[in-house]
XYZ file of N, CA and C in Angstrom:
312
model
N 18.073 -61.890 -50.941
C 18.434 -61.359 -49.630
C 17.498 -60.197 -49.281
N 17.061 -60.172 -48.032
C 16.143 -59.129 -47.573
C 16.914 -57.950 -46.992
N 16.318 -56.763 -47.100
C 16.948 -55.538 -46.610
C 16.577 -55.225 -45.169
N 15.409 -55.702 -44.741
C 14.906 -55.435 -43.396
C 14.019 -56.609 -43.001
N 13.994 -56.913 -41.711
C 13.131 -57.998 -41.248
C 12.180 -57.497 -40.170
N 11.056 -58.195 -40.049
C 10.055 -57.932 -39.022
C 9.719 -59.256 -38.354
N 9.391 -59.200 -37.069
C 8.901 -60.401 -36.401
C 7.647 -60.885 -37.117
N 7.507 -62.188 -37.197
C 6.389 -62.802 -37.920
C 5.038 -62.283 -37.439
N 4.940 -61.960 -36.148
C 3.655 -61.501 -35.606
C 3.178 -60.191 -36.242
N 4.081 -59.456 -36.909
C 3.711 -58.189 -37.550
C 3.374 -58.339 -39.033
N 3.609 -59.506 -39.602
C 3.437 -59.704 -41.049
C 2.027 -59.362 -41.531
N 1.007 -59.890 -40.877
C -0.377 -59.659 -41.322
C -0.731 -58.172 -41.275
N -0.291 -57.463 -40.225
C -0.581 -56.027 -40.113
C 0.112 -55.225 -41.214
N 1.323 -55.609 -41.578
C 2.033 -54.921 -42.663
C 1.304 -55.153 -43.981
N 0.957 -56.402 -44.253
C 0.300 -56.737 -45.521
C -1.081 -56.097 -45.642
N -1.758 -55.892 -44.499
C -3.092 -55.284 -44.511
C -3.040 -53.755 -44.451
N -1.833 -53.182 -44.318
C -1.699 -51.730 -44.247
C -2.021 -51.143 -42.890
N -2.116 -51.997 -41.857
C -2.408 -51.508 -40.498
C -1.143 -51.050 -39.782
N 0.002 -51.542 -40.184
C 1.292 -51.144 -39.606
C 2.037 -50.363 -40.679
N 2.252 -49.070 -40.426
C 2.856 -48.203 -41.440
C 4.146 -47.532 -40.972
N 4.594 -47.873 -39.759
C 5.899 -47.417 -39.273
C 6.584 -48.586 -38.581
N 7.877 -48.446 -38.424
C 8.636 -49.353 -37.584
C 9.613 -48.503 -36.793
N 9.875 -48.887 -35.575
C 10.779 -48.133 -34.713
C 12.015 -48.994 -34.501
N 13.154 -48.463 -34.893
C 14.398 -49.223 -34.899
C 15.496 -48.483 -34.147
N 16.565 -49.221 -33.813
C 17.702 -48.598 -33.144
C 18.665 -48.025 -34.188
N 19.773 -47.485 -33.698
C 20.722 -46.784 -34.570
C 21.249 -47.670 -35.698
N 21.365 -48.973 -35.457
C 21.924 -49.862 -36.480
C 21.077 -49.902 -37.749
N 19.820 -49.478 -37.654
C 18.948 -49.457 -38.831
C 18.466 -48.041 -39.162
N 19.257 -47.050 -38.761
C 18.884 -45.653 -39.008
C 19.385 -45.140 -40.354
N 20.054 -45.991 -41.128
C 20.658 -45.576 -42.400
C 19.668 -45.514 -43.561
N 18.471 -46.055 -43.376
C 17.486 -46.006 -44.458
C 17.082 -44.557 -44.723
N 16.649 -44.288 -45.958
C 16.225 -42.924 -46.289
C 14.973 -42.962 -47.147
N 14.244 -41.860 -47.143
C 13.014 -41.761 -47.934
C 13.313 -42.113 -49.382
N 12.437 -42.920 -49.960
C 12.604 -43.352 -51.339
C 13.231 -44.724 -51.486
N 13.873 -45.227 -50.423
C 14.457 -46.569 -50.486
C 13.358 -47.607 -50.691
N 13.606 -48.566 -51.555
C 12.708 -49.697 -51.776
C 13.371 -50.901 -51.115
N 12.671 -51.506 -50.151
C 13.266 -52.569 -49.341
C 12.522 -53.891 -49.477
N 13.286 -54.954 -49.635
C 12.730 -56.306 -49.553
C 12.556 -56.624 -48.074
N 11.393 -57.156 -47.719
C 11.065 -57.414 -46.317
C 10.955 -58.912 -46.073
N 11.620 -59.365 -45.009
C 11.552 -60.769 -44.625
C 11.108 -60.919 -43.188
N 10.739 -62.148 -42.835
C 10.413 -62.462 -41.446
C 11.708 -62.648 -40.668
N 11.768 -62.112 -39.467
C 12.953 -62.220 -38.623
C 13.282 -63.679 -38.325
N 12.247 -64.469 -38.072
C 12.448 -65.846 -37.625
C 13.105 -66.738 -38.679
N 12.734 -66.574 -39.956
C 13.278 -67.464 -40.993
C 13.788 -66.723 -42.231
N 13.766 -65.395 -42.202
C 14.221 -64.539 -43.300
C 13.455 -64.784 -44.599
N 12.253 -65.348 -44.502
C 11.421 -65.595 -45.680
C 10.856 -64.268 -46.188
N 11.097 -63.961 -47.455
C 10.575 -62.743 -48.073
C 9.048 -62.765 -48.054
N 8.419 -61.615 -47.702
C 6.955 -61.566 -47.781
C 6.401 -60.292 -48.420
N 7.209 -59.256 -48.606
C 6.718 -58.075 -49.312
C 7.855 -57.109 -49.609
N 7.512 -56.054 -50.325
C 8.436 -54.960 -50.611
C 7.777 -53.676 -50.121
N 8.563 -52.830 -49.447
C 8.047 -51.559 -48.948
C 8.884 -50.411 -49.500
N 8.281 -49.225 -49.494
C 9.003 -47.998 -49.810
C 9.103 -47.172 -48.541
N 10.312 -46.731 -48.216
C 10.519 -45.868 -47.054
C 10.009 -44.474 -47.397
N 9.142 -43.945 -46.540
C 8.582 -42.607 -46.739
C 9.302 -41.550 -45.912
N 9.796 -41.947 -44.722
C 10.452 -40.992 -43.828
C 11.275 -41.739 -42.793
N 12.283 -41.056 -42.267
C 13.103 -41.581 -41.173
C 13.378 -40.414 -40.238
N 12.990 -40.554 -38.963
C 13.213 -39.457 -38.020
C 13.540 -39.994 -36.631
N 14.428 -39.286 -35.903
C 14.812 -39.730 -34.562
C 13.691 -39.505 -33.552
N 13.697 -40.349 -32.510
C 12.683 -40.233 -31.459
C 13.197 -40.929 -30.199
N 12.701 -40.497 -29.048
C 12.985 -41.207 -27.800
C 11.715 -41.919 -27.353
N 11.863 -42.834 -26.427
C 10.717 -43.583 -25.919
C 9.649 -42.642 -25.358
N 10.086 -41.601 -24.649
C 9.145 -40.655 -24.037
C 8.397 -39.804 -25.064
N 8.948 -39.668 -26.261
C 8.318 -38.849 -27.301
C 7.265 -39.605 -28.106
N 7.166 -40.901 -27.900
C 6.166 -41.685 -28.632
C 4.761 -41.233 -28.258
N 3.879 -41.184 -29.250
C 2.512 -40.706 -29.039
C 1.498 -41.777 -29.424
N 0.244 -41.469 -29.162
C -0.848 -42.359 -29.577
C -0.850 -42.531 -31.098
N -0.452 -41.489 -31.820
C -0.386 -41.585 -33.286
C 0.634 -42.638 -33.718
N 1.803 -42.645 -33.069
C 2.795 -43.684 -33.374
C 2.211 -45.066 -33.090
N 1.541 -45.186 -31.950
C 0.946 -46.474 -31.578
C -0.082 -46.916 -32.620
N -0.895 -45.976 -33.076
C -1.899 -46.298 -34.101
C -1.222 -46.785 -35.383
N -0.127 -46.135 -35.765
C 0.604 -46.527 -36.975
C 1.267 -47.897 -36.823
N 1.471 -48.322 -35.580
C 2.029 -49.652 -35.289
C 0.915 -50.670 -35.034
N -0.337 -50.204 -35.045
C -1.509 -51.040 -34.748
C -1.434 -51.621 -33.336
N -1.101 -50.742 -32.361
C -1.007 -51.110 -30.945
C -1.508 -49.946 -30.104
N -1.651 -50.212 -28.796
C -1.857 -49.111 -27.863
C -0.486 -48.528 -27.543
N -0.459 -47.330 -26.975
C 0.812 -46.704 -26.618
C 1.547 -47.531 -25.566
N 0.816 -48.069 -24.603
C 1.428 -48.911 -23.565
C 2.063 -50.147 -24.203
N 1.329 -50.798 -25.106
C 1.862 -51.982 -25.795
C 3.113 -51.627 -26.595
N 3.066 -50.508 -27.302
C 4.197 -50.099 -28.130
C 5.449 -49.899 -27.287
N 5.316 -49.184 -26.185
C 6.482 -48.954 -25.319
C 7.017 -50.264 -24.752
N 6.114 -51.182 -24.385
C 6.545 -52.477 -23.848
C 7.285 -53.294 -24.904
N 6.771 -53.303 -26.124
C 7.417 -54.055 -27.209
C 8.814 -53.494 -27.484
N 8.929 -52.176 -27.548
C 10.230 -51.564 -27.829
C 11.224 -51.865 -26.711
N 10.775 -51.771 -25.462
C 11.660 -52.083 -24.330
C 12.107 -53.541 -24.359
N 11.217 -54.438 -24.784
C 11.560 -55.863 -24.852
C 12.576 -56.136 -25.966
N 12.413 -55.469 -27.099
C 13.315 -55.688 -28.232
C 14.655 -54.980 -28.024
N 14.609 -53.776 -27.467
C 15.813 -52.957 -27.273
C 15.934 -52.541 -25.800
N 16.228 -53.473 -24.891
C 16.203 -53.160 -23.449
C 17.198 -52.097 -22.989
N 18.304 -51.922 -23.698
C 19.313 -50.962 -23.231
C 19.378 -49.688 -24.072
N 18.429 -49.515 -24.987
C 18.439 -48.340 -25.863
C 17.453 -47.278 -25.376
N 17.758 -46.015 -25.673
C 16.830 -44.929 -25.342
C 16.526 -44.039 -26.548
N 17.356 -44.122 -27.583
C 17.135 -43.332 -28.793
C 16.823 -44.262 -29.955
N 15.819 -43.871 -30.728
C 15.330 -44.726 -31.806
C 15.085 -43.911 -33.068
N 14.721 -44.597 -34.134
C 14.360 -43.962 -35.396
C 13.019 -44.511 -35.843
N 12.109 -43.607 -36.181
C 10.805 -43.986 -36.715
C 10.945 -44.036 -38.236
N 10.688 -45.194 -38.791
C 10.753 -45.378 -40.238
C 9.328 -45.534 -40.752
N 8.854 -44.521 -41.464
C 7.533 -44.585 -42.083
C 7.644 -45.294 -43.420
N 6.670 -46.137 -43.740
C 6.749 -46.880 -44.995
C 5.365 -47.164 -45.554
N 5.355 -47.557 -46.827
C 4.115 -48.028 -47.447
C 4.412 -49.324 -48.189
N 3.427 -50.168 -48.237
C 3.531 -51.436 -48.944
C 3.551 -51.171 -50.446
N 4.518 -51.753 -51.139
C 4.635 -51.591 -52.584
C 4.180 -52.863 -53.300
N 4.570 -54.009 -52.740
C 4.259 -55.280 -53.398
C 4.224 -56.399 -52.373
N 3.234 -57.273 -52.505
C 3.185 -58.472 -51.676
C 3.851 -59.615 -52.416
N 4.281 -60.601 -51.670
C 4.933 -61.785 -52.240
C 4.110 -62.387 -53.354
């Protein structure tokens, strides 16, 4: 069983170390620094790696910066659009910083 899932389109960026944060809603704000998580694809829950949580901090859409976008391997405009598409009715989020520990 996986602890967290990502859309398949993000898998290659995570495995290559280009995506080092994820922005989630309150339902996934319980993670804490030091947690080791099994990661699966959202579409089929197939395990593809293990990550270590480095940090968890609250943020709003307006507080997102170019640095956050870089850590997501996107532009700031793309990042805001993706978050709005995934969480259309949310305004408060949590930035989860992580590092790749093990690939499948």
